Coordinates of C-alpha atoms in Angstrom, one line a residue:
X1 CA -23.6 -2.6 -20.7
X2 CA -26.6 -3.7 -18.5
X3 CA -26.8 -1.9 -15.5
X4 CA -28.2 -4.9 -14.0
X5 CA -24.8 -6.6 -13.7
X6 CA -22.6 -3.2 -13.8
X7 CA -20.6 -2.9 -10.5
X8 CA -18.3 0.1 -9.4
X9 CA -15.2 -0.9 -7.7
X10 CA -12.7 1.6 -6.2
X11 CA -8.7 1.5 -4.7
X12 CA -9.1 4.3 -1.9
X13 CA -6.4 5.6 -0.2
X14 CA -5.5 8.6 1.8
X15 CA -4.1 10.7 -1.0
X16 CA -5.7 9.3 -4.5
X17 CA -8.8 7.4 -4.8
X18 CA -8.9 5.0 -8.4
X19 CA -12.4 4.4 -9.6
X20 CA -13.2 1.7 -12.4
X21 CA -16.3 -0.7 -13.4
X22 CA -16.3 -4.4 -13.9
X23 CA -18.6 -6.2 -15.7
X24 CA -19.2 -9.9 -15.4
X25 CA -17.9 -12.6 -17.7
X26 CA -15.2 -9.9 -19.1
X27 CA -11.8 -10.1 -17.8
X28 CA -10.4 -6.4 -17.1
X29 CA -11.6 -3.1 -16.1
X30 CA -13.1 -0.2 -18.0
X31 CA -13.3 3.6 -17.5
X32 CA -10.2 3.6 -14.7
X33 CA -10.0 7.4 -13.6
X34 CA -8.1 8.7 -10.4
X35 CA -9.1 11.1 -8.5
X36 CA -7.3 13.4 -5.6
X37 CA -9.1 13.1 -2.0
X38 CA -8.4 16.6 -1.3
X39 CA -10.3 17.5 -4.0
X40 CA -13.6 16.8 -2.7
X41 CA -14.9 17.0 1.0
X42 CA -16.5 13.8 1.6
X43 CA -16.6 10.0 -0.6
X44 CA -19.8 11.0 -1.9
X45 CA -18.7 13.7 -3.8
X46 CA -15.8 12.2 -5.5
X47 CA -18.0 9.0 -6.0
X48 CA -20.6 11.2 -7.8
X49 CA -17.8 12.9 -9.8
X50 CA -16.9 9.9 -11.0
X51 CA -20.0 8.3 -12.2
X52 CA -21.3 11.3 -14.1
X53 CA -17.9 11.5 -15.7
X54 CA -18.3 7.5 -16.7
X55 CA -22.2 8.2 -17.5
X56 CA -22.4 4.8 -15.5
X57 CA -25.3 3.6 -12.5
X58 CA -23.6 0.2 -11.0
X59 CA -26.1 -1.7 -8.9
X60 CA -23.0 -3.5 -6.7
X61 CA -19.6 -2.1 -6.1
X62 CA -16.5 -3.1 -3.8
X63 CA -14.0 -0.2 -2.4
X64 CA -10.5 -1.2 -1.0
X65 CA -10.3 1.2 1.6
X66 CA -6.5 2.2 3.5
X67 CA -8.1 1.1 6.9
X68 CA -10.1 -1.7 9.0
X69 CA -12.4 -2.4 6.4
X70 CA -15.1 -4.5 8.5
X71 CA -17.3 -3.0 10.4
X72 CA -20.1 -0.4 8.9
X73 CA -18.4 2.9 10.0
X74 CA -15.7 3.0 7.5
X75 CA -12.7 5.7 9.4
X76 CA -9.8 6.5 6.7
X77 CA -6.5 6.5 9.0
X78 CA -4.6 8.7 7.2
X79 CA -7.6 10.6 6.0
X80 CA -10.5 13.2 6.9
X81 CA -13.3 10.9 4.7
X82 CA -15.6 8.3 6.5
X83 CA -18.4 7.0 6.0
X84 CA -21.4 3.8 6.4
X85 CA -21.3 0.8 4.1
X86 CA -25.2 0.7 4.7
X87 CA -26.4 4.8 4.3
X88 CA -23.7 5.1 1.2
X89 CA -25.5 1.6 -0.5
X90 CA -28.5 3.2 -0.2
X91 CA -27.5 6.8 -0.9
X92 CA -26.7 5.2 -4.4
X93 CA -29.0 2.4 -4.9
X94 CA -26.7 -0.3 -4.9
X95 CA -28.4 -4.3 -3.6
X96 CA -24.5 -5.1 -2.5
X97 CA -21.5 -3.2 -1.5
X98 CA -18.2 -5.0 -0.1
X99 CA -15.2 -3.1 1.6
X100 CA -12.0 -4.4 1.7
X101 CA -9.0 -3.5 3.3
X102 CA -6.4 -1.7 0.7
X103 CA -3.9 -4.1 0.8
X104 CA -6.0 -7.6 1.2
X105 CA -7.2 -6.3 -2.1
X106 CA -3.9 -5.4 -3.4
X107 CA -3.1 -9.1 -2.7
X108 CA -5.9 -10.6 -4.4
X109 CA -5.0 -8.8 -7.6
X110 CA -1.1 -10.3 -7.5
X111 CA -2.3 -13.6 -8.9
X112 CA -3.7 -11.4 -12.0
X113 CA -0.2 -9.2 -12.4
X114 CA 1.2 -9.6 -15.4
X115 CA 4.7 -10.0 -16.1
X116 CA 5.2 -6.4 -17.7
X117 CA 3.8 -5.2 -14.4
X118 CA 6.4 -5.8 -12.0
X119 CA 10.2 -5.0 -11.5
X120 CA 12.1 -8.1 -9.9
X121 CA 14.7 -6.9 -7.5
X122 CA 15.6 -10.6 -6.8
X123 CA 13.9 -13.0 -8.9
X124 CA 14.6 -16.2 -7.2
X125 CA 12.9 -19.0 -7.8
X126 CA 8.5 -18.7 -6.7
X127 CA 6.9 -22.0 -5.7
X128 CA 3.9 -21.6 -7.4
X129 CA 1.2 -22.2 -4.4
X130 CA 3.4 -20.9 -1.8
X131 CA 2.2 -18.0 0.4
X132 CA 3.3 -14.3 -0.9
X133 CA 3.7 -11.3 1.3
X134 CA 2.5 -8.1 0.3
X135 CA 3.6 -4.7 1.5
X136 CA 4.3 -1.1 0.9
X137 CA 4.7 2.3 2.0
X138 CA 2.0 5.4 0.2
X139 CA 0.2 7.6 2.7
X140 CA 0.4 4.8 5.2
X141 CA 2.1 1.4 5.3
X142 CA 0.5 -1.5 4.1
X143 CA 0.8 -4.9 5.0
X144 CA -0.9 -8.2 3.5
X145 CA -0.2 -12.2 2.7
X146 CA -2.1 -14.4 0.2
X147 CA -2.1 -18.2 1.0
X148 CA -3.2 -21.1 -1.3
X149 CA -6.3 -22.8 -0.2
X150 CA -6.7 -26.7 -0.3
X151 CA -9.0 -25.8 -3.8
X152 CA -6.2 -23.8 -5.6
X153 CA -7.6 -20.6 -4.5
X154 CA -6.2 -17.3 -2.7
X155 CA -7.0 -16.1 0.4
X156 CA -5.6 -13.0 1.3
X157 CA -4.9 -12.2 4.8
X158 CA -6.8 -8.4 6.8
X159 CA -5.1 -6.9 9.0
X160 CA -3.2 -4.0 10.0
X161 CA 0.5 -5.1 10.3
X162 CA 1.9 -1.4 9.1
X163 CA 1.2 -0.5 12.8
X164 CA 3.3 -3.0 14.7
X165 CA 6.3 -1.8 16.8
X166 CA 9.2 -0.1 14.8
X167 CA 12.2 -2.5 15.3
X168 CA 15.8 -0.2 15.1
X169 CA 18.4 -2.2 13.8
X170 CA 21.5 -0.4 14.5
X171 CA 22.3 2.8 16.3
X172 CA 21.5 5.5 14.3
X173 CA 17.7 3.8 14.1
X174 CA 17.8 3.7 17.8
X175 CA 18.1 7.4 17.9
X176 CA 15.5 7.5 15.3
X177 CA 13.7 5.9 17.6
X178 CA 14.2 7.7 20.7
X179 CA 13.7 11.1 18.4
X180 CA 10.5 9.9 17.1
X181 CA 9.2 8.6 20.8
X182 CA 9.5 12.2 22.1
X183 CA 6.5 13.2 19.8
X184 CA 4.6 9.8 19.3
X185 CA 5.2 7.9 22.1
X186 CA 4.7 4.1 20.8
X187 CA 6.6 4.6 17.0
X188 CA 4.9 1.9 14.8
X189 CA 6.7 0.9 11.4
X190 CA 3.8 3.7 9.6
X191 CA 6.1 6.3 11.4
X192 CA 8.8 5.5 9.4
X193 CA 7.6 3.6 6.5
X194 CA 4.7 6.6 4.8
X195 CA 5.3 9.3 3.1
X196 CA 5.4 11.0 6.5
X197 CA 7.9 8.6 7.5
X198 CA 10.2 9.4 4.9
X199 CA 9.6 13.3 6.3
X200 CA 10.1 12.0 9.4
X201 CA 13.6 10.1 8.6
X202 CA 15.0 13.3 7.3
X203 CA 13.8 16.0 9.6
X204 CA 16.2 13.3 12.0
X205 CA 18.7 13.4 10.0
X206 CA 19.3 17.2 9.1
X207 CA 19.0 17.4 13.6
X208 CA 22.0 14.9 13.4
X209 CA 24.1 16.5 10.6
X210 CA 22.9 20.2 13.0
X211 CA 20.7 22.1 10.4
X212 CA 17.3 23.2 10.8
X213 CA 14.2 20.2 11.5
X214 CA 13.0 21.1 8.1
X215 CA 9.9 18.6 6.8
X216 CA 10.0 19.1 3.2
X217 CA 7.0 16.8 1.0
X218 CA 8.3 13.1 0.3
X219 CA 7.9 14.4 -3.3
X220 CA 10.5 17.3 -2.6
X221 CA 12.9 14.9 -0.3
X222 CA 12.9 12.6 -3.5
X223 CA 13.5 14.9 -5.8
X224 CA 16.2 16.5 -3.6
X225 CA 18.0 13.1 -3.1
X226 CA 17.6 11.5 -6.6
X227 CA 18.0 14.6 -8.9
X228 CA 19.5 17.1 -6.8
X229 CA 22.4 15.1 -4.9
X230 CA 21.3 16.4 -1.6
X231 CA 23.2 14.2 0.9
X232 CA 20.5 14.2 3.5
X233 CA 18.1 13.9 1.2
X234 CA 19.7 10.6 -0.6
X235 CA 20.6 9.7 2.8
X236 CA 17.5 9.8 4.2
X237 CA 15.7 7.9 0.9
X238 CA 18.5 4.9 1.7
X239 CA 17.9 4.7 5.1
X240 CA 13.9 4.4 4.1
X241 CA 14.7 1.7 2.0
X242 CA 16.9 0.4 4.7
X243 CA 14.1 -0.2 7.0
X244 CA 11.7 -1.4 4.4
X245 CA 13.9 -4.6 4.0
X246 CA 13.8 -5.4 7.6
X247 CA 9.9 -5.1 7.3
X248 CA 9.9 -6.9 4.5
X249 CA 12.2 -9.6 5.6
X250 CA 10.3 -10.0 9.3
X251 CA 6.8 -10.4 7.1
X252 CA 8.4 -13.0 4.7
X253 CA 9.7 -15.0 7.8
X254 CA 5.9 -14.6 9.4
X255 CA 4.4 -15.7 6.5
X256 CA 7.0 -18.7 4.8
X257 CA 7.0 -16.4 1.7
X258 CA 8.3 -19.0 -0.4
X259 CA 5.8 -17.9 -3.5
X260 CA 7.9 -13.8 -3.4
X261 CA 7.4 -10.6 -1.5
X262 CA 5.8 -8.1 -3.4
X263 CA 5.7 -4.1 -2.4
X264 CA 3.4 -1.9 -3.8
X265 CA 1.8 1.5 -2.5
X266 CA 3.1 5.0 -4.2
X267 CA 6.2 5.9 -2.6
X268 CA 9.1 2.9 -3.9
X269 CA 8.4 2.7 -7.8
X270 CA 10.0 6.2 -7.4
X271 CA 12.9 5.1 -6.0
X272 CA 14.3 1.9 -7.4
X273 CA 17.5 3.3 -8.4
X274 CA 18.1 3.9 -4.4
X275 CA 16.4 1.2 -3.5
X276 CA 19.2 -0.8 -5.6
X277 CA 21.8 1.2 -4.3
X278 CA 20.1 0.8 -0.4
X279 CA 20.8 -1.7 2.5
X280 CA 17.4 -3.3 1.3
X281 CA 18.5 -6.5 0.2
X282 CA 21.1 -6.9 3.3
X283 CA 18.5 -5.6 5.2
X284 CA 15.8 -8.4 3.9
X285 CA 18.5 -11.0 4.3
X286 CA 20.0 -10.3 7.8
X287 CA 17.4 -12.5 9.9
X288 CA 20.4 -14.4 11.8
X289 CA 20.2 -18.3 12.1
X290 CA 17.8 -18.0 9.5
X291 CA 18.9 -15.5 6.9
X292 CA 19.2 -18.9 4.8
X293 CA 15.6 -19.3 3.8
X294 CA 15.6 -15.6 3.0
X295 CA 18.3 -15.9 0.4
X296 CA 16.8 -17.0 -2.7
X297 CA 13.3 -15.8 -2.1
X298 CA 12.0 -13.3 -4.8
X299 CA 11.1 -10.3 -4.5
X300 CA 9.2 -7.9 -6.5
X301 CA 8.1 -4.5 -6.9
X302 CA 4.9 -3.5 -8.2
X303 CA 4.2 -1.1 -11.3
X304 CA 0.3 -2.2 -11.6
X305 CA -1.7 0.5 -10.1
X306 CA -4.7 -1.3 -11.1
X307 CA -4.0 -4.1 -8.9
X308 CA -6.1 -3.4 -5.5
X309 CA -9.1 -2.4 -8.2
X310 CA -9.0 -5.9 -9.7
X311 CA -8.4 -7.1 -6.2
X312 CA -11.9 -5.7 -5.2
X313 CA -13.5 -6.9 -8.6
X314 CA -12.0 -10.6 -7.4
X315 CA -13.7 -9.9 -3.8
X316 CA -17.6 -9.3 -5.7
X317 CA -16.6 -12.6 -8.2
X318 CA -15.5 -14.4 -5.2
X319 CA -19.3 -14.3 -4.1
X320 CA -21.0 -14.6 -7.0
X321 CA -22.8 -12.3 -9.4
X322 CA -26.2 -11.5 -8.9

């Protein structure tokens, strides 16, 4: 490969960070590794890790990064690592170096899924240039669109919608809600919707049902209500993907999401079978006077964990190769 045109492009989030290289003209990624953030101290390390394992030296690279991805100082939210897009393109020699926010690139790469790639919970019928709304819960919650240009193009939409007001929707949630605002104050959708969420959900729940405020890992609280049989535990994981629908059902109403909703991150690939067996779908489709455009809308989940890395390899194509 010519290190001339060799870029590095990275998914980072707060738990795992996925490392690949793109070369130019070839469709697809090479040398895809994942490492874990707690391994290493700072980026630097983990980003040095990586290219002596691939025996690589890009001269570009793009990261989707699980935070405001504009501005030079790049702070992880849900995450000890920073750093600065200018010292770390120097530090490594690269002439360019994008950031993207996590889930603007995770929408980019949804055009490239392939069919083998998804899971369709509802797969109603997708105008082909219509917007798409992107979402998910991991370490944080994760919120996107992608719109069709006038040129047949996507644009995907930054922001940081995972941190908008949690809406309880009945009165168990407004409980949940009053719980969670004795220790937060404002409670986003993140609060609920994370892997801390889900923590969060059942440490309420076990109060309620007067045990201990035990905060098991998600990983454990899965485990617990999918394996085990635990009724808190299965309770809480249904009432998680409970309040993902309403999230998911108020961003396909923002958006017109006539093209599908798609929700990545870690955290629901884990737990279709409760998501199937959840209030999600009522949950999606309960928007009042118009729950009727919501009806037939798809919805997907994503498999792809390569998405948000094509997603940044689409971001350094987008502006041309050098």
């Amino acid at each position: 490969m010519s290190a001339r045109s060799l870029a590095l492009v990275a998914d980072i989030g707060g738990t795992n960070a996925r490392f690949a290289l793109r070369r130019p003209g070839v469709d697809g990624l090479e040398r895809l590794k994942t490492l874990s953030a707690a391994d290493y101290p700072n980026i630097d390390n983990a980003i040095t890790t990586y290219l002596d394992w691939a025996e690589a030296t890009p001269t570009e690279a793009c990261f989707a990064v699980a935070c405001p991805a504009r501005d030079d100082q790049i702070e992880f939210t849900n995450s000890t690592w920073h750093f600065s897009r200018k010292e770390t393109a120097a530090h490594f020699g690269w002439s360019r170096f994008e950031t993207v926010n996590d889930f603007e690139a995770l929408a980019l790469g949804v055009p490239h899924v392939k069919p083998a790639g998804l899971h369709a919970i509802r797969p109603g019928t997708i105008e082909p240039m219509g917007a798409r709304a992107v979402l998910g819960p991991g370490t944080g919650f994760g919120v996107s669109g992608l719109i069709c240009d006038r040129h047949g193009g996507w644009v995907a939409l930054a922001g940081e919608g995972g941190h908008v007001n949690f809406a309880p929707q009945d009165d168990l949630e407004i409980e949940l809600l009053r719980y969670l605002q004795a220790r937060f104050g404002r409670v986003s959708c993140e609060r609920l919707l994370s892997g801390e969420g889900l923590v969060n959900i059942y440490e309420f729940l076990s109060v309620q049902a007067g045990k201990p405020a035990e905060r098991p890992t998600p990983a454990e609280i899965t485990a617990r209500g999918l394996e085990q049989g635990e009724r808190i535990a299965r309770d809480a994981l249904r009432r998680f993907c409970a309040i993902l629908g309403s999230a998911a059902g108020d961003l396909a109403l923002i958006l017109g999401s006539s093209g599908g909703v798609y929700i990545g991150g870690g955290i629901v690939p884990r737990l279709l079978p409760i998501l199937l067996d959840s209030k999600f779908e009522e949950r999606f489709t309960n928007k009042g006077r118009l729950s009727s455009l919501l009806t037939a809308m798809p919805i997907f989940v994503i498999l792809d964990n390569t998405l948000a890395l094509l997603g940044a390899a689409a971001t350094l194509n987008a502006q041309g190769d050098q």
